[in-house]
Amino acid sequence: MATPKSRPRDGYPGRALALILVVTVGLVALMFGTGNTKPRLGIDLAGGTSITLSAKSSDPKAINKSSMGIATGIIEQRVNGMGVSEAEVQTQGDRNIIVNIPKGGDKQTAADQVGTTAKLFFRPVLALAPSGIQAPAPSATPSAGASGTPAATGTGSAAPSAAAGTGAPSATPTKQGRPAGEALAADNTPSPVATTGASASTAPSANASTAPSAAATGAPSAAATPPANPDLSAAMTSGTVPPELAAQFAALDCSKPDQRNKNYQGADGAPAVACTQKDEKGLFYKLALGPVAVQGANVSKAQASIDTQQGGGWQVQLQFDGKGTDAFTAVTGQLATQPDPANQFAIVLDGQVVSHPYVRGAIPGGSAVISGNFGQEEAQSLANVLSFGALPLEFTTSDVTTVSPQLGGDQLKAGLIAGLIGMILVVLYSLVYYRGLGLVSIAGLLVSAALTYSIMSLLGGGIGFALNLPAVCGAIVAIGITADSFIVYFERIRDEVREGALLRPAVQRAWPRARRTILVSDFVSFLCAAVLYVVSVGKVQGFAFTLGLTTALDVVVIFLFTKPLITLLARRKFFSDGHPWSGLDPKRLGARPPLRSTRRRNPSSSAAVKGA
């Protein structure tokens, strides 16, 4: 019966070498396969955009260290939520926040979002009207049989037709609400009921076209002298405007950007006016809104999705907390019983109406949907802003600066030259002092460099990790850490050889002591990198991340590459016999001859033996 083959005393170093080589080749192949052949560079190396935000508040005490810190965290979450990684967000002075976006990020979207206050409110709609619609100039020769009221069949009415937009209700007022349903439905085409206050006598015909004409059948009488080009917003107002908002509502013209982009929101418990954020079928609408029914702070989650059931395109799904759920259920139940447009719910973001869907019925469960003909980027941006909450302060963009990549290129070139000089010095030292063993350290440095480069390139494409100048410094420092691990192991082996041990036993006996020293040293380096990454901000985190990554890779290389390779080389005659160029020549190391135990002879015993 054959005895099982015993395991070699020095193990199976070939397996460890095969493992790390397969991993290295796999990472390099994955790097080329995904197209991420170069690390992503940060703003200081590749250029980018720097945005300066200035805080403003009516209360000077509101701008403090605490509120600025909260705003910085929220802005950083927003920017990173858009996939713009390595964005630096930090405070400067007492009221400024600097946002640095590397080249390749969506700087325009980021610039639009970083300073958005994102104060969200849900308010019931009281009245609405289109803005900027001017009546045509009256005819110079009025008809003798004209009347003061437009005819039902005329083509010159300024009111939009009920058939002009999908889902537009009839122009005739109704006291009944919409059918009850289970969700908010986007209904951005208002009902053109002319009921400003209690008056409703100027409602146009339902089948009138949207293009007014001076040649309408119902031309005004010759005795009447109407004003030139009057604004028809008052005549087309749907709903009832509260008396305290009548003057402000009448003066508001949402077709003008300076008025449309202004925030008119006052106290939460008071009514307010607002403009639609986007045009609806070519028109911007002004709305009179009731007091805040649900606070945006009660939104616990916001997510962009596609309406697959009704094919309504992109939308934003909201989830309320307990307080918001109760308030939302109660107010939607009340709105469902109201006539149009009082059955609509305005979703107000930073003073502008994002959407004003109508309510079909009470909506329990604490969920809602914002739909407003969004594109994918718009829905995702809105969900991103709502997910991280509102900023505690209002910010204005005081400066947007584009950083030239030329300066970053010079810095990168200088960093690479410094790293190359450091690598050359380490290689020369290894070859001069360790000779043949120096080739082992050079091979280990190459493997470590290949692993570091491929991982950084893959992280750039995977999670958006960007290599900045401090990170390059961390990679240069890693050269010394890796070389230090080689030196510790080499010196332990040479100490064993000086004690008279043969090379193969010396390699095995030196490993436990060298391993302990290497692990302790790398653990301290990794711990420092981890602490530095947690407590630091901005570019310093890049240095800490690179230092920690290369320190972890040093442990992998020394265990799976350096030690197995030296074990295999110790079996070769060039190293085992101590060739002068191997770096392990016993004579050059001053090795002592091996101690051999000798038995002392007793003189009396020797004499007795001779006598015999």
Coordinates of C-alpha atoms in Angstrom, one line a residue:
M1 CA 0.0 0.0 0.0
A2 CA 1.5 3.3 -1.1
T3 CA 2.0 5.9 1.6
P4 CA 0.3 9.3 0.9
K5 CA 2.7 12.0 -0.3
S6 CA 3.6 14.3 2.5
R7 CA 3.2 18.1 2.3
P8 CA 6.5 19.9 1.7
R9 CA 7.8 21.8 4.7
D10 CA 7.7 25.0 2.7
G11 CA 4.2 24.5 1.5
Y12 CA 2.9 25.1 -2.1
P13 CA 4.2 28.5 -3.0
G14 CA 3.2 28.0 -6.7
R15 CA -0.5 28.1 -5.8
A16 CA -0.3 31.5 -4.1
L17 CA 1.7 32.9 -7.0
A18 CA -0.9 31.5 -9.5
L19 CA -3.7 33.1 -7.4
I20 CA -2.3 36.6 -7.3
L21 CA -1.3 36.5 -11.0
V22 CA -4.8 35.4 -12.0
V23 CA -6.3 38.2 -9.9
T24 CA -3.9 40.7 -11.4
V25 CA -4.6 39.6 -15.0
G26 CA -8.3 39.5 -14.3
L27 CA -8.4 43.1 -13.0
V28 CA -6.4 44.3 -16.0
A29 CA -8.6 42.5 -18.4
L30 CA -11.7 43.9 -16.7
M31 CA -10.2 47.3 -16.9
F32 CA -9.8 47.1 -20.7
G33 CA -13.1 45.2 -21.1
T34 CA -15.1 48.0 -19.5
G35 CA -13.1 50.8 -21.2
N36 CA -11.9 52.3 -17.9
T37 CA -8.3 52.3 -18.9
K38 CA -7.4 55.5 -17.1
P39 CA -8.2 56.7 -13.6
R40 CA -10.7 59.5 -13.3
L41 CA -9.0 62.8 -12.4
G42 CA -10.2 65.3 -9.9
I43 CA -10.8 69.0 -10.5
D44 CA -7.2 69.9 -9.5
L45 CA -5.7 67.6 -12.1
A46 CA -8.3 67.6 -15.0
G47 CA -10.0 70.9 -14.5
G48 CA -13.7 71.4 -13.8
T49 CA -16.2 73.9 -12.4
S50 CA -16.1 75.8 -9.1
I51 CA -19.4 77.2 -7.8
T52 CA -19.5 79.8 -5.0
L53 CA -22.8 80.0 -3.0
S54 CA -23.6 82.8 -0.7
A55 CA -26.1 82.4 2.1
K56 CA -28.8 85.0 2.7
S57 CA -31.5 85.4 5.3
S58 CA -33.7 88.1 6.7
D59 CA -32.5 87.0 10.2
P60 CA -28.8 87.5 10.5
K61 CA -28.6 85.1 13.4
A62 CA -29.9 82.3 11.1
I63 CA -26.5 82.2 9.3
N64 CA -24.4 80.4 11.8
K65 CA -21.9 77.5 11.9
S66 CA -24.6 74.9 12.5
S67 CA -26.9 75.9 9.6
M68 CA -24.0 76.2 7.3
G69 CA -22.8 72.7 8.2
I70 CA -26.2 71.2 7.6
A71 CA -26.4 73.0 4.2
T72 CA -23.0 71.7 3.3
G73 CA -24.0 68.1 4.0
I74 CA -27.2 68.4 2.1
I75 CA -25.5 70.0 -1.0
E76 CA -22.9 67.3 -1.0
Q77 CA -25.6 64.6 -0.9
R78 CA -27.4 66.2 -3.8
V79 CA -24.3 66.4 -5.9
N80 CA -23.2 62.9 -5.2
G81 CA -26.8 61.7 -5.7
M82 CA -26.5 62.9 -9.3
G83 CA -23.5 60.7 -9.9
V84 CA -21.0 63.6 -9.6
S85 CA -18.4 62.0 -7.3
E86 CA -15.3 63.6 -5.9
A87 CA -17.2 66.8 -5.7
E88 CA -15.7 69.0 -3.0
V89 CA -18.2 70.9 -0.9
Q90 CA -16.8 73.0 1.9
T91 CA -17.5 76.2 3.7
Q92 CA -15.5 79.4 3.1
G93 CA -15.8 82.1 5.6
D94 CA -19.0 82.7 7.5
R95 CA -21.6 82.6 4.7
N96 CA -20.0 81.0 1.6
I97 CA -20.0 77.4 0.4
I98 CA -17.6 76.3 -2.4
V99 CA -18.7 73.4 -4.6
N100 CA -16.0 72.0 -6.9
I101 CA -17.2 69.7 -9.7
P102 CA -14.6 67.7 -11.6
K103 CA -14.5 67.7 -15.4
G104 CA -16.9 65.1 -16.8
G105 CA -19.7 65.8 -14.2
D106 CA -23.0 67.4 -15.3
K107 CA -21.9 70.8 -14.1
Q108 CA -25.0 72.6 -15.5
T109 CA -27.5 70.3 -13.6
A110 CA -25.3 70.5 -10.5
A111 CA -25.1 74.3 -10.7
D112 CA -28.9 74.4 -10.9
Q113 CA -29.4 72.1 -7.9
V114 CA -26.7 72.9 -5.4
G115 CA -28.3 76.2 -4.3
T116 CA -31.9 75.1 -4.6
T117 CA -33.5 75.6 -1.2
A118 CA -36.0 72.8 -1.9
K119 CA -38.7 74.0 0.4
L120 CA -41.7 71.8 -0.6
F121 CA -45.3 72.6 0.3
F122 CA -48.6 71.1 -0.7
R123 CA -51.3 73.8 -1.0
P124 CA -54.9 73.6 -2.2
V125 CA -55.6 75.6 -5.4
L126 CA -58.2 78.4 -5.0
A127 CA -58.0 80.0 -8.4
L128 CA -55.9 80.0 -11.5
A129 CA -55.6 82.0 -14.7
P130 CA -53.3 82.1 -17.7
S131 CA -50.8 85.0 -17.9
G132 CA -49.8 87.2 -20.8
I133 CA -52.9 86.8 -23.0
Q134 CA -53.7 90.2 -24.6
A135 CA -57.0 91.0 -26.3
P136 CA -56.7 91.9 -30.0
A137 CA -57.1 95.5 -31.1
P138 CA -60.8 96.3 -31.8
S139 CA -62.0 96.8 -35.4
A140 CA -61.8 100.3 -36.7
T141 CA -65.2 100.0 -38.3
P142 CA -67.6 98.1 -36.0
S143 CA -70.6 96.4 -37.4
A144 CA -73.9 98.2 -37.0
G145 CA -75.6 95.1 -35.7
A146 CA -72.9 94.1 -33.3
S147 CA -73.7 93.2 -29.8
G148 CA -71.6 93.5 -26.7
T149 CA -71.5 89.8 -26.0
P150 CA -69.5 87.4 -28.2
A151 CA -71.6 84.9 -30.1
A152 CA -71.4 81.3 -29.2
T153 CA -70.3 80.4 -32.7
G154 CA -67.7 83.1 -33.0
T155 CA -64.0 82.4 -33.7
G156 CA -62.6 85.3 -31.9
S157 CA -62.9 84.3 -28.3
A158 CA -59.7 84.3 -26.3
A159 CA -60.7 81.4 -24.0
P160 CA -59.2 78.1 -24.9
S161 CA -61.4 75.5 -26.3
A162 CA -62.5 72.5 -24.3
A163 CA -61.2 70.3 -27.1
A164 CA -57.9 72.1 -27.4
G165 CA -56.3 70.0 -24.7
T166 CA -56.7 66.5 -23.6
G167 CA -58.8 66.3 -20.5
A168 CA -59.9 70.0 -20.4
P169 CA -63.2 70.3 -18.7
S170 CA -66.2 72.2 -20.0
A171 CA -66.2 76.0 -19.6
T172 CA -69.6 75.8 -17.9
P173 CA -69.2 75.9 -14.2
T174 CA -70.3 72.8 -12.3
K175 CA -71.0 72.1 -8.7
Q176 CA -70.0 68.5 -8.8
G177 CA -66.4 67.3 -8.2
R178 CA -64.3 64.9 -10.2
P179 CA -64.9 61.2 -9.8
A180 CA -63.1 59.7 -6.8
G181 CA -60.0 57.8 -7.5
E182 CA -56.9 56.3 -5.8
A183 CA -54.2 58.7 -7.0
L184 CA -53.4 62.2 -8.1
A185 CA -53.9 62.8 -11.8
A186 CA -52.0 65.4 -13.7
D187 CA -54.5 67.9 -15.0
N188 CA -52.5 71.0 -15.9
T189 CA -55.1 72.4 -18.3
P190 CA -57.3 74.6 -16.2
S191 CA -61.0 75.0 -16.6
P192 CA -61.6 78.4 -18.2
V193 CA -64.5 79.4 -15.9
A194 CA -64.5 83.2 -15.5
T195 CA -65.5 83.5 -11.9
T196 CA -63.3 86.2 -10.4
G197 CA -64.9 86.7 -7.0
A198 CA -68.7 86.3 -7.5
S199 CA -68.9 87.4 -11.1
A200 CA -69.4 84.7 -13.7
S201 CA -71.1 86.6 -16.5
T202 CA -68.2 86.8 -18.9
A203 CA -67.6 83.1 -19.4
P204 CA -66.9 82.4 -23.1
S205 CA -68.4 79.7 -25.2
A206 CA -67.0 76.2 -24.8
N207 CA -66.5 75.6 -28.5
A208 CA -64.6 78.8 -29.0
S209 CA -61.1 78.6 -30.5
T210 CA -57.9 79.6 -28.8
A211 CA -56.9 82.2 -31.4
P212 CA -58.8 85.5 -31.0
S213 CA -59.8 87.3 -34.2
A214 CA -60.7 90.9 -34.7
A215 CA -63.3 89.9 -37.2
A216 CA -65.5 88.0 -34.7
T217 CA -69.2 87.9 -35.3
G218 CA -69.8 89.3 -31.8
A219 CA -67.9 92.6 -32.4
P220 CA -68.4 95.3 -29.9
S221 CA -70.9 98.1 -30.6
A222 CA -69.9 101.4 -32.1
A223 CA -70.8 103.2 -29.0
A224 CA -68.5 101.2 -26.8
T225 CA -64.8 102.2 -26.5
P226 CA -62.9 99.3 -25.0
P227 CA -59.3 99.8 -23.8
A228 CA -56.5 99.0 -26.2
N229 CA -55.2 95.4 -25.8
P230 CA -56.5 94.6 -22.3
D231 CA -55.1 91.6 -20.4
L232 CA -57.6 88.8 -20.5
S233 CA -56.3 87.0 -17.4
A234 CA -59.1 88.4 -15.2
A235 CA -61.7 87.3 -17.6
M236 CA -60.2 83.8 -17.8
T237 CA -59.7 83.3 -14.1
S238 CA -61.1 80.0 -12.8
G239 CA -62.1 79.8 -9.1
T240 CA -62.3 82.4 -6.4
V241 CA -59.4 84.6 -5.5
P242 CA -59.3 85.5 -1.8
P243 CA -59.9 89.3 -1.2
E244 CA -56.5 89.7 0.5
L245 CA -54.8 88.3 -2.7
A246 CA -57.0 90.1 -5.3
A247 CA -54.6 93.0 -6.0
Q248 CA -51.4 90.8 -6.0
F249 CA -53.1 88.2 -8.1
A250 CA -54.3 90.7 -10.7
A251 CA -50.9 92.4 -10.9
L252 CA -48.9 89.1 -11.3
D253 CA -47.8 88.3 -14.8
C254 CA -46.2 84.9 -14.9
S255 CA -45.3 85.3 -18.6
K256 CA -42.4 87.5 -17.5
P257 CA -39.4 85.6 -16.1
D258 CA -38.6 88.1 -13.4
Q259 CA -42.0 87.8 -11.9
R260 CA -42.3 84.0 -12.6
N261 CA -39.1 83.1 -10.8
K262 CA -39.9 85.1 -7.7
N263 CA -40.9 83.4 -4.5
Y264 CA -44.2 84.8 -3.2
Q265 CA -44.7 82.3 -0.4
G266 CA -45.4 83.9 3.0
A267 CA -46.5 82.3 6.2
D268 CA -47.6 78.7 6.1
G269 CA -51.0 79.5 7.5
A270 CA -51.8 82.3 5.0
P271 CA -52.8 82.1 1.3
A272 CA -50.3 82.9 -1.4
V273 CA -49.8 83.3 -5.1
A274 CA -47.4 81.4 -7.3
C275 CA -46.6 80.7 -10.9
T276 CA -46.2 77.5 -12.7
Q277 CA -42.6 76.4 -13.1
K278 CA -43.0 75.4 -16.7
D279 CA -45.4 76.5 -19.5
E280 CA -48.5 74.4 -20.0
K281 CA -49.4 74.2 -23.7
G282 CA -47.5 77.4 -24.3
L283 CA -48.9 79.4 -21.4
F284 CA -47.7 80.1 -17.9
Y285 CA -50.4 80.1 -15.2
K286 CA -50.7 82.1 -12.0
L287 CA -52.4 80.4 -9.1
A288 CA -54.0 81.6 -5.9
L289 CA -53.3 79.0 -3.2
G290 CA -54.7 78.3 0.2
P291 CA -52.7 77.7 3.4
V292 CA -50.1 74.9 3.5
A293 CA -51.9 71.6 4.0
V294 CA -48.8 69.3 4.1
Q295 CA -45.2 70.2 4.8
G296 CA -42.4 69.0 2.5
A297 CA -40.5 68.0 5.6
N298 CA -43.1 65.2 6.0
V299 CA -41.8 63.5 2.8
S300 CA -39.7 60.6 3.9
K301 CA -38.8 59.2 0.5
A302 CA -38.8 60.4 -3.1
Q303 CA -38.0 58.3 -6.1
A304 CA -38.2 58.9 -9.9
S305 CA -40.1 56.2 -11.9
I306 CA -41.9 55.6 -15.1
D307 CA -45.7 55.4 -15.2
T308 CA -46.1 52.0 -16.8
Q309 CA -49.8 51.7 -16.1
Q310 CA -51.1 54.7 -17.8
G311 CA -48.1 55.5 -20.0
G312 CA -47.8 59.0 -18.5
G313 CA -44.0 59.2 -18.7
W314 CA -41.7 60.0 -15.9
Q315 CA -43.0 60.9 -12.4
V316 CA -41.8 61.3 -8.9
Q317 CA -43.2 58.9 -6.2
L318 CA -43.5 60.4 -2.7
Q319 CA -43.8 58.6 0.6
F320 CA -44.9 60.5 3.7
D321 CA -44.1 59.9 7.3
G322 CA -46.9 59.3 9.9
K323 CA -47.8 63.0 10.4
G324 CA -47.7 63.7 6.6
T325 CA -49.8 60.6 5.9
D326 CA -52.6 61.7 8.2
A327 CA -52.6 65.3 6.9
F328 CA -52.5 64.1 3.2
T329 CA -55.3 61.7 3.6
A330 CA -57.5 64.4 5.3
V331 CA -56.9 67.1 2.8
T332 CA -57.3 64.9 -0.3
G333 CA -60.6 63.8 1.0
Q334 CA -61.7 67.4 1.4
L335 CA -60.5 68.4 -2.1
A336 CA -62.3 65.5 -3.8
T337 CA -65.6 67.1 -2.9
Q338 CA -64.8 70.5 -4.4
P339 CA -65.5 71.7 -7.9
D340 CA -62.8 72.5 -10.4
P341 CA -60.2 74.1 -9.8
A342 CA -60.7 73.8 -6.0
N343 CA -60.2 70.1 -6.3
Q344 CA -56.6 70.6 -7.4
F345 CA -53.5 70.2 -5.2
A346 CA -50.5 72.5 -5.9
I347 CA -47.1 71.0 -5.3
V348 CA -45.0 74.1 -4.6
L349 CA -41.2 73.9 -4.7
D350 CA -39.2 77.0 -3.8
G351 CA -42.2 79.2 -4.6
Q352 CA -43.0 77.7 -8.0
V353 CA -45.8 75.3 -8.8
V354 CA -44.2 72.1 -10.1
S355 CA -47.5 70.4 -10.7
H356 CA -51.2 71.0 -9.8
P357 CA -53.0 67.7 -10.3
Y358 CA -56.7 67.3 -9.4
V359 CA -57.8 64.8 -6.7
R360 CA -60.3 62.1 -7.5
G361 CA -60.7 60.9 -4.0
A362 CA -59.1 60.6 -0.6
I363 CA -55.6 59.1 -0.8
P364 CA -54.7 57.0 2.2
G365 CA -51.5 55.0 2.7
G366 CA -49.1 58.0 2.8
S367 CA -48.0 58.0 -0.8
A368 CA -48.5 60.4 -3.7
V369 CA -47.2 60.9 -7.2
I370 CA -45.9 64.2 -8.8
S371 CA -46.5 64.1 -12.5
G372 CA -46.0 67.0 -14.8
N373 CA -44.7 65.9 -18.2
F374 CA -41.3 65.3 -16.7
G375 CA -38.3 64.1 -18.6
Q376 CA -36.0 61.5 -17.1
E377 CA -33.4 64.0 -15.9
E378 CA -36.1 66.4 -14.5
A379 CA -37.8 63.6 -12.5
Q380 CA -34.5 62.3 -11.2
S381 CA -33.3 65.8 -10.2
L382 CA -36.6 66.6 -8.4
A383 CA -36.5 63.2 -6.6
N384 CA -32.8 63.8 -5.7
V385 CA -33.6 67.3 -4.2
L386 CA -36.6 66.1 -2.3
S387 CA -34.8 63.0 -0.9
F388 CA -32.3 65.0 1.1
G389 CA -34.6 67.7 2.4
A390 CA -34.6 71.4 2.2
L391 CA -31.6 73.7 2.9
P392 CA -31.9 75.6 6.2
L393 CA -30.9 78.8 4.3
E394 CA -31.4 80.4 1.0
F395 CA -28.4 80.6 -1.3
T396 CA -27.5 82.7 -4.3
T397 CA -24.9 81.7 -6.8
S398 CA -22.3 84.5 -6.5
D399 CA -19.7 83.0 -8.8
V400 CA -19.2 80.1 -11.3
T401 CA -15.6 79.6 -12.3
T402 CA -14.2 77.1 -14.8
V403 CA -10.8 75.7 -13.7
S404 CA -8.4 75.2 -16.6
P405 CA -7.1 71.7 -17.0
Q406 CA -3.7 73.2 -18.0
L407 CA -2.8 74.0 -14.3
G408 CA -4.0 70.5 -13.3
G409 CA -1.9 68.9 -16.1
D410 CA 1.2 70.6 -14.8
Q411 CA 0.5 69.4 -11.3
L412 CA -0.1 65.9 -12.5
K413 CA 3.1 65.9 -14.5
A414 CA 5.0 67.1 -11.5
G415 CA 3.5 64.4 -9.3
L416 CA 4.3 61.7 -11.9
I417 CA 7.8 62.9 -12.2
A418 CA 8.2 62.8 -8.4
G419 CA 6.8 59.2 -8.3
L420 CA 9.1 58.1 -11.1
I421 CA 12.1 59.5 -9.3
G422 CA 11.1 57.7 -6.1
M423 CA 10.6 54.5 -8.0
I424 CA 14.0 54.7 -9.7
L425 CA 15.8 55.4 -6.4
V426 CA 14.1 52.4 -4.7
V427 CA 15.0 50.1 -7.7
L428 CA 18.7 51.3 -7.6
Y429 CA 18.9 50.8 -3.9
S430 CA 17.4 47.3 -4.1
L431 CA 19.8 46.2 -6.9
V432 CA 22.9 47.7 -5.2
Y433 CA 22.3 46.5 -1.7
Y434 CA 20.3 43.3 -2.2
R435 CA 21.5 42.3 -5.7
G436 CA 19.4 39.2 -6.7
L437 CA 16.9 39.8 -4.0
G438 CA 16.4 43.3 -5.4
L439 CA 14.8 41.7 -8.5
V440 CA 12.1 40.2 -6.2
S441 CA 11.4 43.7 -4.7
I442 CA 11.1 45.2 -8.2
A443 CA 8.7 42.5 -9.3
G444 CA 6.6 43.0 -6.2
L445 CA 6.5 46.8 -6.9
L446 CA 5.3 46.1 -10.4
V447 CA 2.6 43.8 -9.2
S448 CA 1.5 46.3 -6.6
A449 CA 1.5 49.1 -9.2
A450 CA -0.6 47.0 -11.6
L451 CA -3.2 46.2 -8.9
T452 CA -3.4 49.8 -7.7
Y453 CA -3.7 51.3 -11.2
S454 CA -6.4 48.8 -12.3
I455 CA -8.4 49.2 -9.1
M456 CA -8.3 53.0 -9.3
S457 CA -9.4 52.9 -12.9
L458 CA -12.3 50.5 -12.2
L459 CA -13.4 52.6 -9.2
G460 CA -13.4 55.7 -11.4
G461 CA -15.9 54.1 -13.7
G462 CA -17.8 52.2 -11.1
I463 CA -18.3 54.6 -8.2
G464 CA -16.8 57.8 -9.7
F465 CA -13.6 57.8 -7.6
A466 CA -11.5 60.7 -8.9
L467 CA -7.8 60.9 -8.4
N468 CA -6.6 64.2 -7.1
L469 CA -3.2 65.6 -6.3
P470 CA -3.2 64.4 -2.6
A471 CA -4.2 61.0 -3.8
V472 CA -1.2 60.9 -6.1
C473 CA 1.0 61.8 -3.1
G474 CA -0.6 58.9 -1.2
A475 CA 0.4 56.6 -4.1
I476 CA 4.0 57.9 -3.9
V477 CA 4.1 57.2 -0.2
A478 CA 2.9 53.7 -0.9
I479 CA 6.1 53.0 -2.8
G480 CA 8.0 53.4 0.5
I481 CA 5.5 51.3 2.4
T482 CA 5.8 48.4 -0.1
A483 CA 9.6 48.6 -0.2
D484 CA 9.7 48.6 3.6
S485 CA 7.9 45.3 3.8
F486 CA 10.4 43.8 1.4
I487 CA 13.3 45.1 3.5
V488 CA 11.9 43.7 6.7
Y489 CA 11.6 40.2 5.2
F490 CA 14.9 40.3 3.4
E491 CA 16.8 41.4 6.6
R492 CA 15.2 38.6 8.6
I493 CA 16.4 36.0 6.1
R494 CA 19.9 37.5 6.1
D495 CA 19.9 37.4 9.9
E496 CA 19.2 33.7 9.7
V497 CA 21.9 33.1 7.2
R498 CA 24.4 35.0 9.4
E499 CA 23.5 32.6 12.2
G500 CA 24.7 29.8 9.9
A501 CA 21.4 28.4 8.7
L502 CA 20.9 27.1 5.2
L503 CA 18.8 29.2 2.9
R504 CA 15.6 27.1 2.8
P505 CA 15.3 26.8 6.6
A506 CA 16.3 30.4 6.9
V507 CA 13.4 31.5 4.6
Q508 CA 10.9 29.5 6.7
R509 CA 12.2 30.6 10.1
A510 CA 12.4 34.3 9.1
W511 CA 8.8 34.4 7.9
P512 CA 6.9 34.3 11.2
R513 CA 9.0 37.2 12.7
A514 CA 8.9 39.3 9.6
R515 CA 5.2 38.6 9.1
R516 CA 4.4 39.9 12.6
T517 CA 6.4 43.1 12.0
I518 CA 4.9 43.7 8.6
L519 CA 1.3 43.3 9.8
V520 CA 1.8 45.6 12.8
S521 CA 3.3 48.3 10.6
D522 CA 0.6 48.0 7.9
F523 CA -2.1 48.0 10.5
V524 CA -0.8 51.2 12.0
S525 CA -0.7 52.8 8.5
F526 CA -4.2 51.6 7.6
L527 CA -5.6 52.8 10.9
C528 CA -4.1 56.3 10.4
A529 CA -5.5 56.3 6.8
A530 CA -9.0 55.3 8.1
V531 CA -9.1 57.9 10.8
L532 CA -7.8 60.6 8.5
Y533 CA -10.5 59.7 5.9
V534 CA -13.3 59.9 8.5
V535 CA -12.3 63.2 10.2
S536 CA -11.1 65.0 7.1
V537 CA -12.9 66.6 4.2
G538 CA -12.2 67.5 0.6
K539 CA -8.9 66.6 -1.0
V540 CA -7.4 65.1 2.1
Q541 CA -9.8 62.2 1.9
G542 CA -8.2 61.4 -1.5
F543 CA -4.9 61.0 0.2
A544 CA -6.3 58.9 3.0
F545 CA -8.2 56.6 0.6
T546 CA -5.2 56.0 -1.6
L547 CA -2.9 55.4 1.4
G548 CA -5.4 52.9 2.9
L549 CA -5.9 51.1 -0.4
T550 CA -2.1 50.7 -1.1
T551 CA -1.5 49.6 2.4
A552 CA -4.1 46.8 2.1
L553 CA -2.5 45.8 -1.2
D554 CA 0.9 45.7 0.4
V555 CA -0.3 42.9 2.7
V556 CA -1.8 41.0 -0.3
V557 CA 1.5 41.3 -2.3
I558 CA 3.8 40.3 0.6
F559 CA 1.7 37.3 1.5
L560 CA 0.7 36.0 -2.0
F561 CA 3.7 37.2 -4.1
T562 CA 6.9 38.0 -2.2
K563 CA 7.0 35.2 0.3
P564 CA 6.0 32.4 -2.2
L565 CA 8.5 33.8 -4.8
I566 CA 11.4 33.7 -2.3
T567 CA 10.4 30.2 -1.3
L568 CA 10.7 29.0 -4.9
L569 CA 14.0 30.9 -5.4
A570 CA 15.4 29.3 -2.3
R571 CA 15.2 25.9 -4.1
R572 CA 17.4 27.2 -6.9
K573 CA 21.1 26.6 -6.8
F574 CA 22.0 30.3 -7.6
F575 CA 20.4 31.4 -4.3
S576 CA 20.7 28.3 -2.1
D577 CA 24.5 28.1 -2.7
G578 CA 24.9 31.8 -1.8
H579 CA 26.1 33.1 -5.1
P580 CA 27.9 36.5 -4.7
W581 CA 25.2 38.2 -6.9
S582 CA 22.3 36.5 -5.1
G583 CA 22.5 38.9 -2.2
L584 CA 22.7 35.9 0.2
D585 CA 26.4 35.1 0.1
P586 CA 27.3 33.9 3.6
K587 CA 30.8 35.3 3.3
R588 CA 29.7 38.8 2.5
L589 CA 27.1 38.6 5.2
G590 CA 29.7 37.5 7.8
A591 CA 28.0 34.2 8.6
R592 CA 29.4 32.1 11.5
P593 CA 30.1 28.4 10.8
P594 CA 27.4 26.1 12.1
L595 CA 27.8 25.0 15.7
R596 CA 28.4 21.3 16.1
S597 CA 28.0 19.6 19.4
T598 CA 31.2 17.6 20.5
R599 CA 31.3 15.1 23.4
R600 CA 34.0 15.7 26.0
R601 CA 36.1 12.6 26.8
N602 CA 37.0 11.6 30.3
P603 CA 40.9 11.4 30.7
S604 CA 40.8 8.5 33.1
S605 CA 38.6 6.5 30.9
S606 CA 40.9 7.1 28.0
A607 CA 43.9 5.9 30.0
A608 CA 42.1 2.8 31.1
V609 CA 41.2 2.0 27.5
K610 CA 44.8 2.5 26.4
G611 CA 46.1 0.2 29.3
A612 CA 43.7 -2.5 28.3

